[in-house]
CSV table of N, CA and C in Angstrom, one decimal:
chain,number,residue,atom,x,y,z
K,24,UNK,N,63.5,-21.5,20.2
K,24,UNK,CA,62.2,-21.1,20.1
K,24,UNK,C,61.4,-21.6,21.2
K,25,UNK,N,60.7,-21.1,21.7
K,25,UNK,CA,60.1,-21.3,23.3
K,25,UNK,C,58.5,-21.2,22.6
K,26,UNK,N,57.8,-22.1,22.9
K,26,UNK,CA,56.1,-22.3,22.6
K,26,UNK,C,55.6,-21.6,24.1
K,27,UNK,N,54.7,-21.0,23.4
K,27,UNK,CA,53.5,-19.9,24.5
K,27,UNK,C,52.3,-20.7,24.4
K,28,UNK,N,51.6,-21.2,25.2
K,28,UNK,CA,50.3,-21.5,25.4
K,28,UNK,C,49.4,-20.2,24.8
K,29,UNK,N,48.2,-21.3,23.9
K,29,UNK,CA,47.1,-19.8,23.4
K,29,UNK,C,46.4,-19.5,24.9
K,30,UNK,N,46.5,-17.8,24.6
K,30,UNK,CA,45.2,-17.4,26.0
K,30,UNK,C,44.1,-17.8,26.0
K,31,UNK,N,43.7,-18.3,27.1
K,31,UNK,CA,42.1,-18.4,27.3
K,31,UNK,C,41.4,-17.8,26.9
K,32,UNK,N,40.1,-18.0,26.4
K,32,UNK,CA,38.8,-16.9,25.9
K,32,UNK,C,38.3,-16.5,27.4
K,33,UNK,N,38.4,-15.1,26.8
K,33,UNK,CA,37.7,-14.0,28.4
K,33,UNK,C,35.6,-14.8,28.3
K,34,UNK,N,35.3,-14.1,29.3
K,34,UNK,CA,33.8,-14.7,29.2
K,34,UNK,C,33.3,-13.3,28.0
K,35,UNK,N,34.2,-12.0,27.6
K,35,UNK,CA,33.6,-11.3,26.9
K,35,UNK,C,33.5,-11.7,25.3
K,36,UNK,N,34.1,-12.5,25.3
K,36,UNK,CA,34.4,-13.7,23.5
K,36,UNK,C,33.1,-14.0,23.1
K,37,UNK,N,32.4,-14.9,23.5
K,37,UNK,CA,31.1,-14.9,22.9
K,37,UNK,C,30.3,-13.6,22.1
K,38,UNK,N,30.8,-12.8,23.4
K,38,UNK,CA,29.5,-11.0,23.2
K,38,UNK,C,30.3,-10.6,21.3
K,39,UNK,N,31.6,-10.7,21.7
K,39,UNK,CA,32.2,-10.6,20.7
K,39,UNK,C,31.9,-10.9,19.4
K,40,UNK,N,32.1,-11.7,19.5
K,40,UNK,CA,31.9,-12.9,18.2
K,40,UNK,C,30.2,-12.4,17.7
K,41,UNK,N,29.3,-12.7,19.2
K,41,UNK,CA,28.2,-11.8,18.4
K,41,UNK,C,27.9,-10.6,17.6
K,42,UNK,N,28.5,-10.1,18.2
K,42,UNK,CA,28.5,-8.4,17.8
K,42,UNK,C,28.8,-8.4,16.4
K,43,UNK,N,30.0,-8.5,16.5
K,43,UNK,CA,30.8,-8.9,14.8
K,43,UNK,C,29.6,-9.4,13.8
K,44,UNK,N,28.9,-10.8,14.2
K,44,UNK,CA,27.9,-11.3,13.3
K,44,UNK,C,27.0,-10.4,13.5
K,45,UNK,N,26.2,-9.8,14.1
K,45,UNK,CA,25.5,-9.1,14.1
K,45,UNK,C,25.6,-7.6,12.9
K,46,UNK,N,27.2,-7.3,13.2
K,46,UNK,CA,27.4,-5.8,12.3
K,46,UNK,C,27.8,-6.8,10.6
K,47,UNK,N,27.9,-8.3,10.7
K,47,UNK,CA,28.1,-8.6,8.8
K,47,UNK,C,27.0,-8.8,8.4
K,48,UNK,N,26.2,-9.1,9.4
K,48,UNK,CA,24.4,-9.0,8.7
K,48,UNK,C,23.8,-8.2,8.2
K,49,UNK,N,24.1,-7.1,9.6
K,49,UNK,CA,23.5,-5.6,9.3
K,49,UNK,C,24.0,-5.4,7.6
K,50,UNK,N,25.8,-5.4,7.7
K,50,UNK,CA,26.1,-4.8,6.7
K,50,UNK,C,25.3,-5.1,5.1
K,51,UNK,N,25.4,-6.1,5.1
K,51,UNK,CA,24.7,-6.8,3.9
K,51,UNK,C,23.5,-6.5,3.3
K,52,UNK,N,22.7,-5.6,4.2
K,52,UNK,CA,21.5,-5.6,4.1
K,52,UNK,C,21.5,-3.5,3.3
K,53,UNK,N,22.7,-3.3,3.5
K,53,UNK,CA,22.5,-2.0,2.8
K,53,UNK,C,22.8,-2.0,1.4
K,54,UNK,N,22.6,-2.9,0.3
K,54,UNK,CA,22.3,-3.2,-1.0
K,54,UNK,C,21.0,-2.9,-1.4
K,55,UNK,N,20.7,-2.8,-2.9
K,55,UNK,CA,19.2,-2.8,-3.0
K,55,UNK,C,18.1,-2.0,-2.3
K,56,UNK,N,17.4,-2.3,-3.4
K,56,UNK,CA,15.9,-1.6,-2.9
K,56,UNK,C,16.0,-1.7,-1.5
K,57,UNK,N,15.9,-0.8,-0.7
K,57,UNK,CA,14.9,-1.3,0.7
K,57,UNK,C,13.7,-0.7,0.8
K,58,UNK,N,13.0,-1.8,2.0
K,58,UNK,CA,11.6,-1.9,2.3
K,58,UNK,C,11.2,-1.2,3.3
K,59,UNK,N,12.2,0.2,3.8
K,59,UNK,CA,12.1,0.6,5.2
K,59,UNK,C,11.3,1.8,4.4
K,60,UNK,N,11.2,2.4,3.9
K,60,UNK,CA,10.5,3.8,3.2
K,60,UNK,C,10.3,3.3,1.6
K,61,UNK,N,8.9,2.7,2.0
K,61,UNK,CA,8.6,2.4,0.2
K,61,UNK,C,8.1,3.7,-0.3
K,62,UNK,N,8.4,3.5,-1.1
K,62,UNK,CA,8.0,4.6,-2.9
K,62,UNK,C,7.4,4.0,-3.2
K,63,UNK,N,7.6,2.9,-3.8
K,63,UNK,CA,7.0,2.0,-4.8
K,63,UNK,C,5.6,1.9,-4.7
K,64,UNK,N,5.1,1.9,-5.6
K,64,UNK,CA,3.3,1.5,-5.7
K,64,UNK,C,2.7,2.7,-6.5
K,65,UNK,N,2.6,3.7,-5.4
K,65,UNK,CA,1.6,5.1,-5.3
K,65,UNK,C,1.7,6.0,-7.0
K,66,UNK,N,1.1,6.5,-7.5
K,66,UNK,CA,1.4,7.8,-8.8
K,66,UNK,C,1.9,8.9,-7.5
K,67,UNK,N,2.8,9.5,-7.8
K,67,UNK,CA,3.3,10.3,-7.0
K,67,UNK,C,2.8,11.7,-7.9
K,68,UNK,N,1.9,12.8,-7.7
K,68,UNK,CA,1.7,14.0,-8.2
K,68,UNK,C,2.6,14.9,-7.9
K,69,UNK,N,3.3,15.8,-9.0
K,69,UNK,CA,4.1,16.9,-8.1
K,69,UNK,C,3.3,18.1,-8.0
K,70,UNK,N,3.6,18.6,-6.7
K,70,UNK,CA,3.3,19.8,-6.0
K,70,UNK,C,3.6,20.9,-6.1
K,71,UNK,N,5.0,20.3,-6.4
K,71,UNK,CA,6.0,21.9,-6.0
K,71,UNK,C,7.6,21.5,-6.5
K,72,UNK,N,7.8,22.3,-7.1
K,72,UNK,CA,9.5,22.5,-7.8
K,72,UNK,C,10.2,23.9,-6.9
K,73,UNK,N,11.3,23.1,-6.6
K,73,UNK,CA,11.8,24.3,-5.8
K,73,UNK,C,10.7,24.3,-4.6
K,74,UNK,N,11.1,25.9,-4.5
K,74,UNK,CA,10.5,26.4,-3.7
K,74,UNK,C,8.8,27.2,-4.2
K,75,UNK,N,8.7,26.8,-5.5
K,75,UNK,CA,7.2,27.0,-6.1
K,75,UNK,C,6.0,26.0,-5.9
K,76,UNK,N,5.2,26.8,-5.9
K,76,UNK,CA,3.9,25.6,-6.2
K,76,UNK,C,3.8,25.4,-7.7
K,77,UNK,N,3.2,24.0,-7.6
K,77,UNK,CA,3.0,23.5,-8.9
K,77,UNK,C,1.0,23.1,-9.1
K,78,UNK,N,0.4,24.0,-9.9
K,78,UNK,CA,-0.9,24.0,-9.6
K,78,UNK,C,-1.5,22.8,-10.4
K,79,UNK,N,-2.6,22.1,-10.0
K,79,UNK,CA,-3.1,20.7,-10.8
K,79,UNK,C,-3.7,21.6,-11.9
K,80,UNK,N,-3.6,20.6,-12.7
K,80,UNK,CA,-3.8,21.1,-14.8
K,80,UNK,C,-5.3,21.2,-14.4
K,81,UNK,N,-5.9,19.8,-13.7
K,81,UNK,CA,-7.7,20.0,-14.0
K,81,UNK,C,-8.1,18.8,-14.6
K,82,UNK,N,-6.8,18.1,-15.1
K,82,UNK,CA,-6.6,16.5,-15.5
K,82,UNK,C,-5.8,16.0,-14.9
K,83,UNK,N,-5.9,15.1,-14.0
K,83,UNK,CA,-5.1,14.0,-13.6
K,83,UNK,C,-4.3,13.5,-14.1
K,84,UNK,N,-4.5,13.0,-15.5
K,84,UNK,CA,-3.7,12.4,-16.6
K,84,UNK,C,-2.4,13.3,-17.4
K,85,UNK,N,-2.9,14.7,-17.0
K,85,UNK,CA,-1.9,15.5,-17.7
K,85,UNK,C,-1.0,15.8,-17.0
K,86,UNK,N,-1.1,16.4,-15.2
K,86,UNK,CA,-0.7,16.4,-14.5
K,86,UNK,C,1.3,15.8,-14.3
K,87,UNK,N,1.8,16.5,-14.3
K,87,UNK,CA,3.4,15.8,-13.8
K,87,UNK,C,3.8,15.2,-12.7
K,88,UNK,N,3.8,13.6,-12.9
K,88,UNK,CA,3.1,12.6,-11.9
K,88,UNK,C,4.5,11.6,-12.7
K,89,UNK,N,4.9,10.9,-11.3
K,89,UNK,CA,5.9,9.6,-11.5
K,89,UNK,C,5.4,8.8,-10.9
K,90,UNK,N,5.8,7.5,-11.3
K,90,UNK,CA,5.4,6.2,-10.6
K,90,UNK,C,6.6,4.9,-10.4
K,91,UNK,N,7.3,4.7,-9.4
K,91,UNK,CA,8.3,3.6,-9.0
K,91,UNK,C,8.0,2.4,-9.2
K,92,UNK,N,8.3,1.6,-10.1
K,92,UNK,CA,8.2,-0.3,-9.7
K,92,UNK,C,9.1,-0.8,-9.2
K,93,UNK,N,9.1,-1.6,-7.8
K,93,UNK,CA,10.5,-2.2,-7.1
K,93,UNK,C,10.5,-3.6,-8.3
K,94,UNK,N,9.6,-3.9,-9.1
K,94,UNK,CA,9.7,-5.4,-9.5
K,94,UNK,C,11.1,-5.6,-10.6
K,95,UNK,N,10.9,-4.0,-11.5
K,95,UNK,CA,11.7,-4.4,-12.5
K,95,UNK,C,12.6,-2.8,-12.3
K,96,UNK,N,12.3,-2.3,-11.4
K,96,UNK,CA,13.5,-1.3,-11.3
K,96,UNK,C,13.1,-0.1,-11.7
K,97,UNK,N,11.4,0.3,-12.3
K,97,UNK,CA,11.7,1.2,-13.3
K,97,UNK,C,11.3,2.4,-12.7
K,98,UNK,N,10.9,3.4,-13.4
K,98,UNK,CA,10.4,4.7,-13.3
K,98,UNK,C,9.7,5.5,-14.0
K,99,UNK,N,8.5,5.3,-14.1
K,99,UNK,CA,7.8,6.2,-15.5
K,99,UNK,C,6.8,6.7,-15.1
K,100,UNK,N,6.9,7.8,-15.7
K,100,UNK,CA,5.6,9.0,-15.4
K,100,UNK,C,5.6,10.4,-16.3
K,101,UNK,N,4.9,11.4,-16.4
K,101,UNK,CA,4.9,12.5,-17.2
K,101,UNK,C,5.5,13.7,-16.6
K,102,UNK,N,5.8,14.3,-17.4
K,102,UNK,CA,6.3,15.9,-17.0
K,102,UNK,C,5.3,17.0,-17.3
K,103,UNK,N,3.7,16.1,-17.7
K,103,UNK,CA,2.5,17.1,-18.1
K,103,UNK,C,2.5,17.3,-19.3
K,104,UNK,N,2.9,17.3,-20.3
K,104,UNK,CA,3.5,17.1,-21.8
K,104,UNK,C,3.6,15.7,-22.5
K,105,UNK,N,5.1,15.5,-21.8
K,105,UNK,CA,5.6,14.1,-22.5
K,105,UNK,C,6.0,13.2,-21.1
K,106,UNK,N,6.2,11.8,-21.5
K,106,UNK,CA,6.1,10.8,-20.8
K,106,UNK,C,7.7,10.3,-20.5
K,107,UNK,N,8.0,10.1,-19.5
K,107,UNK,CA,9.4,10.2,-18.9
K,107,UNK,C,9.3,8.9,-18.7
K,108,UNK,N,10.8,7.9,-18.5
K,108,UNK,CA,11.2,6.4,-18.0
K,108,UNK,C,12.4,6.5,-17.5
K,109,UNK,N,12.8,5.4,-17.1
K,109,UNK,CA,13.7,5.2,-16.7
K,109,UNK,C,14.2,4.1,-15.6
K,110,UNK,N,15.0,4.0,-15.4
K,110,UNK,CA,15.9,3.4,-14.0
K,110,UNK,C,15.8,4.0,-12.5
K,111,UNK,N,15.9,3.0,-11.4
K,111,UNK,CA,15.9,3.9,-10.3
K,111,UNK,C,16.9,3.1,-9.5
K,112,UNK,N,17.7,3.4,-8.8
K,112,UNK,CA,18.3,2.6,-7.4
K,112,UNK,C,18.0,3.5,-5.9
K,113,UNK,N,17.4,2.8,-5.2
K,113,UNK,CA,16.8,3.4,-3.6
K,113,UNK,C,17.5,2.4,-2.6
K,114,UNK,N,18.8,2.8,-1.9
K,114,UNK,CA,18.7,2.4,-0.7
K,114,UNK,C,17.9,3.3,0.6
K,115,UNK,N,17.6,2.8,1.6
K,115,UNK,CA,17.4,3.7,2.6
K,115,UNK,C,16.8,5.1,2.0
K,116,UNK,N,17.0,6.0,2.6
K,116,UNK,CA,16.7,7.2,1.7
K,116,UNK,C,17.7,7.5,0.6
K,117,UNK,N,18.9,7.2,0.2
K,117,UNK,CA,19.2,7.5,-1.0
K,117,UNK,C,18.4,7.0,-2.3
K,118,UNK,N,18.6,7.5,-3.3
K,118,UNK,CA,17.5,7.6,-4.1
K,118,UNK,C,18.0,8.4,-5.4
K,119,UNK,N,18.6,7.5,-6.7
K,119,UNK,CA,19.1,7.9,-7.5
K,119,UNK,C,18.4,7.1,-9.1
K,120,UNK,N,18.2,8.2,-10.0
K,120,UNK,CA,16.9,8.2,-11.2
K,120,UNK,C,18.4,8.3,-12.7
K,121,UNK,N,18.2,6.9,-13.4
K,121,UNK,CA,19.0,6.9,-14.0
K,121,UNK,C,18.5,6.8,-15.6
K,122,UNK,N,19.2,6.7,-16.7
K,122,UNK,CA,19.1,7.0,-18.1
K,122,UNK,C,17.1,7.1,-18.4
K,123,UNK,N,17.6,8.1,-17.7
K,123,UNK,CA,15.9,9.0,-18.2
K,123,UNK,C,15.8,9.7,-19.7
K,124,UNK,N,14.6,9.0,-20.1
K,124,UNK,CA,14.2,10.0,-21.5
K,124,UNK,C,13.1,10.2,-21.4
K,125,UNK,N,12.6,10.9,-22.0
K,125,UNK,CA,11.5,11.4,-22.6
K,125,UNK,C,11.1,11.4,-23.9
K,126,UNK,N,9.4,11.2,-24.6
K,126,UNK,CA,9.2,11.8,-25.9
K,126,UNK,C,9.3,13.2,-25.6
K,127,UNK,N,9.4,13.6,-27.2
K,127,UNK,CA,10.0,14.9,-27.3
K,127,UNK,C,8.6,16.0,-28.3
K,128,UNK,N,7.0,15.9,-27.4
K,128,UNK,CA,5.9,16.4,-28.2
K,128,UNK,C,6.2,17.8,-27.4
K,129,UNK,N,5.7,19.3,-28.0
K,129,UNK,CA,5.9,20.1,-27.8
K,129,UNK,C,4.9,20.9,-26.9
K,130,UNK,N,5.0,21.4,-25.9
K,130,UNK,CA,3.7,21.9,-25.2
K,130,UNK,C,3.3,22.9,-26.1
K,131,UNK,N,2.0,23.1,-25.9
K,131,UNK,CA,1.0,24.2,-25.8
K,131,UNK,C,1.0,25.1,-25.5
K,132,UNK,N,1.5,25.0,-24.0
K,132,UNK,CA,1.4,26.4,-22.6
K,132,UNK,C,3.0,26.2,-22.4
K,133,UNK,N,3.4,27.6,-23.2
K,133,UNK,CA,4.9,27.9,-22.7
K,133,UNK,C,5.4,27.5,-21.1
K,134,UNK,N,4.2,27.8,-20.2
K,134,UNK,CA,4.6,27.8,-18.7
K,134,UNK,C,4.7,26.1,-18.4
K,135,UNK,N,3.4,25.9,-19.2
K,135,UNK,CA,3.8,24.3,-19.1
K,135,UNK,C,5.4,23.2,-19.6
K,136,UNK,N,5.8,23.7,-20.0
K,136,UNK,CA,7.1,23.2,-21.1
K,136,UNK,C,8.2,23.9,-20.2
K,137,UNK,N,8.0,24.5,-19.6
K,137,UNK,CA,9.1,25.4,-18.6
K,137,UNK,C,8.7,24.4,-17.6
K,138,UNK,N,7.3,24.2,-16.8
K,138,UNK,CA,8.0,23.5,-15.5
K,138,UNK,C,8.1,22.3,-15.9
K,139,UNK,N,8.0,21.3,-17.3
K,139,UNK,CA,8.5,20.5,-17.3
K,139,UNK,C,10.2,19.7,-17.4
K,140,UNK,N,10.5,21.2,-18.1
K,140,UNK,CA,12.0,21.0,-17.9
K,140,UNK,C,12.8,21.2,-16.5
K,141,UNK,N,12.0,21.7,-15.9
K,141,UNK,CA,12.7,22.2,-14.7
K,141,UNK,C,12.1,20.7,-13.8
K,142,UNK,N,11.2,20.3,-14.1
K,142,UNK,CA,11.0,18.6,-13.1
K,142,UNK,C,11.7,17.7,-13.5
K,143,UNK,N,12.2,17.1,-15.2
K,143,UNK,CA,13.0,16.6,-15.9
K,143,UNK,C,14.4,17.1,-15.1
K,144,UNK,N,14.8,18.2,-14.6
K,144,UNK,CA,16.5,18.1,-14.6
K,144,UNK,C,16.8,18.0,-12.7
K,145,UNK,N,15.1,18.2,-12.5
K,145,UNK,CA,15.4,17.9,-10.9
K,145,UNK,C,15.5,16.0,-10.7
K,146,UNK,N,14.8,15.7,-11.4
K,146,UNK,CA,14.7,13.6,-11.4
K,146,UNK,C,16.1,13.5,-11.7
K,147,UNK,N,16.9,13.9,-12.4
K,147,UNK,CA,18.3,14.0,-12.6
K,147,UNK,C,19.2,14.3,-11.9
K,148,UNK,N,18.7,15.5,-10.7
K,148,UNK,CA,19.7,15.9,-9.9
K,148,UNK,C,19.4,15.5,-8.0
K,149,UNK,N,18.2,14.8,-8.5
K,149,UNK,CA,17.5,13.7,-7.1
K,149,UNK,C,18.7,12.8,-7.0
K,150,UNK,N,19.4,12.8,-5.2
K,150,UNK,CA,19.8,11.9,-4.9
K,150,UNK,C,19.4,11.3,-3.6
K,151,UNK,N,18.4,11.8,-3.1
K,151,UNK,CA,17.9,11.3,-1.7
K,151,UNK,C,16.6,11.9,-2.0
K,152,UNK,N,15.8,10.9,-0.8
K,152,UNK,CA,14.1,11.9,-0.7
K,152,UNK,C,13.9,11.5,0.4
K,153,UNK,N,13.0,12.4,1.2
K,153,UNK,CA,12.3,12.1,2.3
K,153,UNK,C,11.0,12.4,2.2
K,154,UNK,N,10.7,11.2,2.8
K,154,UNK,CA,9.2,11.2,3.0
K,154,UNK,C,8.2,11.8,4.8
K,155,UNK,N,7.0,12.5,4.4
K,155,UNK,CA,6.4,12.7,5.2
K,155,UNK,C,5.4,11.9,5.3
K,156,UNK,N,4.9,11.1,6.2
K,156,UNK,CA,4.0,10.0,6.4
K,156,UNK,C,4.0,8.9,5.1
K,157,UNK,N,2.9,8.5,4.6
K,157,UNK,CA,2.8,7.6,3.3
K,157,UNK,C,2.6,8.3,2.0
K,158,UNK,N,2.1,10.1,2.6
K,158,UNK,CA,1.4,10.7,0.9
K,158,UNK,C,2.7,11.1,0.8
K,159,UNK,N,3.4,12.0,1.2
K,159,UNK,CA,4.1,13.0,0.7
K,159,UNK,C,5.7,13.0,0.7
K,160,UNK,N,6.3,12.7,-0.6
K,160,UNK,CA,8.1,13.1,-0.7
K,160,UNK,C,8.4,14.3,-1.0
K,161,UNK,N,9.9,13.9,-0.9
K,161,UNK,CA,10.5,15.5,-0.9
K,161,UNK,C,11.9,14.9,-1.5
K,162,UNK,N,11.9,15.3,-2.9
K,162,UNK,CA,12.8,15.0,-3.7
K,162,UNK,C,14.3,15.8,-3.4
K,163,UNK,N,15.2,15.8,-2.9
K,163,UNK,CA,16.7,16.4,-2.3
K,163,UNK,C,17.7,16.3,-3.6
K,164,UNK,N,18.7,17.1,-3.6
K,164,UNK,CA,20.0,17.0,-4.1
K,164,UNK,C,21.0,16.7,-2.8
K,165,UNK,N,22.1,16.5,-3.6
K,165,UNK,CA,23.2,16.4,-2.8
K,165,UNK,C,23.7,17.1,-2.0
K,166,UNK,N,23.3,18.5,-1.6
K,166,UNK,CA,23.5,19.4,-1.1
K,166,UNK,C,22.2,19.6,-0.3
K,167,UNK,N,21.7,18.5,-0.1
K,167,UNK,CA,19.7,18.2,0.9
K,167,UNK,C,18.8,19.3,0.3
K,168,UNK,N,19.0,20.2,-0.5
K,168,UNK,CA,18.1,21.1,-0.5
K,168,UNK,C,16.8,20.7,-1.7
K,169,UNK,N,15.6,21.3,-1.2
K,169,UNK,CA,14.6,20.7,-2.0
K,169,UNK,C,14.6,20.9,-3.5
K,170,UNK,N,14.2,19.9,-3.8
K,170,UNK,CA,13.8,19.7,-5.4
K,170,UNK,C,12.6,20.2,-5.9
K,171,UNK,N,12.1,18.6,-5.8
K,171,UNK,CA,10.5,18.6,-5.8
K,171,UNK,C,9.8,18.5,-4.6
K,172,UNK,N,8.5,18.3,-4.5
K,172,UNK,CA,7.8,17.6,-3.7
K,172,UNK,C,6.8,17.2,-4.5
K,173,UNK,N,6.3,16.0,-3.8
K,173,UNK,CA,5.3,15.1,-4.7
K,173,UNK,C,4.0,14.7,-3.7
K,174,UNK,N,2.7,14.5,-3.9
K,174,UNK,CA,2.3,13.6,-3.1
K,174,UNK,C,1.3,12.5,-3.8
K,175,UNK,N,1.0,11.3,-2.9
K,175,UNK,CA,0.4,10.9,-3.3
K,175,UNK,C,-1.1,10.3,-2.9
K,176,UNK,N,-1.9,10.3,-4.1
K,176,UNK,CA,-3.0,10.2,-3.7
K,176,UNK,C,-4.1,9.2,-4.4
């Protein structure tokens, strides 16, 4: 058995070694909420399902409006009817709405109880959103195509 001397470190070893630390830090940091595109705070009003407009009721309060907490994870807001919760996980722009319920009071206005089922199964089928400036998201599926849009104000 014949012993080989270890090779010298090239002067490119250090760059190295940084780099590497550099991409296990990066890595780590794609868990969790991030703070690069907040949601969190605002009442987000919806706009538009699909490719429709969604007209304001004339109440604020009735309005089909969600609201994000980064503190405890949550998600609650109305579908205009009844009042929606839940779970949320947001990296980056991915953006996924989990064991959502709702009460179960009956609308009034047929058209109202329609678009609220149809906002109810899009929060469900939201897995990314993009945002335009601070007011306005754009709720995606997996296939990018629009959901909702929301803004806030």
């Amino acid at each position: 058995m014949r012993f080989r001397p270890a090779a010298r470190p090239t002067a490119a070893a250090p760059f190295a070694a940084l780099a590497l630390l550099a991409a296990a830090l990066l890595a780590g940091c794609g868990s969790g909420i991030s703070l690069d595109e907040p949601i969190e705070g605002p009442v987000w009003r919806l706009e538009q399902l699909g490719d429709d407009p969604v007209a304001p009721s004339g109440d604020p309060q009735r309005d089909p409006q969600l609201q994000f907490d980064r503190r405890n994870g949550q998600v609650t807001g109305s579908g205009g009817c009844n009042r929606v919760t839940g779970t949320f996980q947001r990296s980056g722009s991915a953006l996924k709405m989990n064991q959502l319920a709702s009460t179960r009071m009956a609308c009034a206005d047929p058209a109202r109880g329609a678009n609220e089922a149809q906002f109810f199964a899009a929060l469900q089928s939201t897995t990314s959103y993009r945002l335009q400036g601070t007011s306005r998201m754009t709720l995606l599926d997996s296939g990018g195509r629009t959901l909702a849009v929301l803004s806030a104000r």
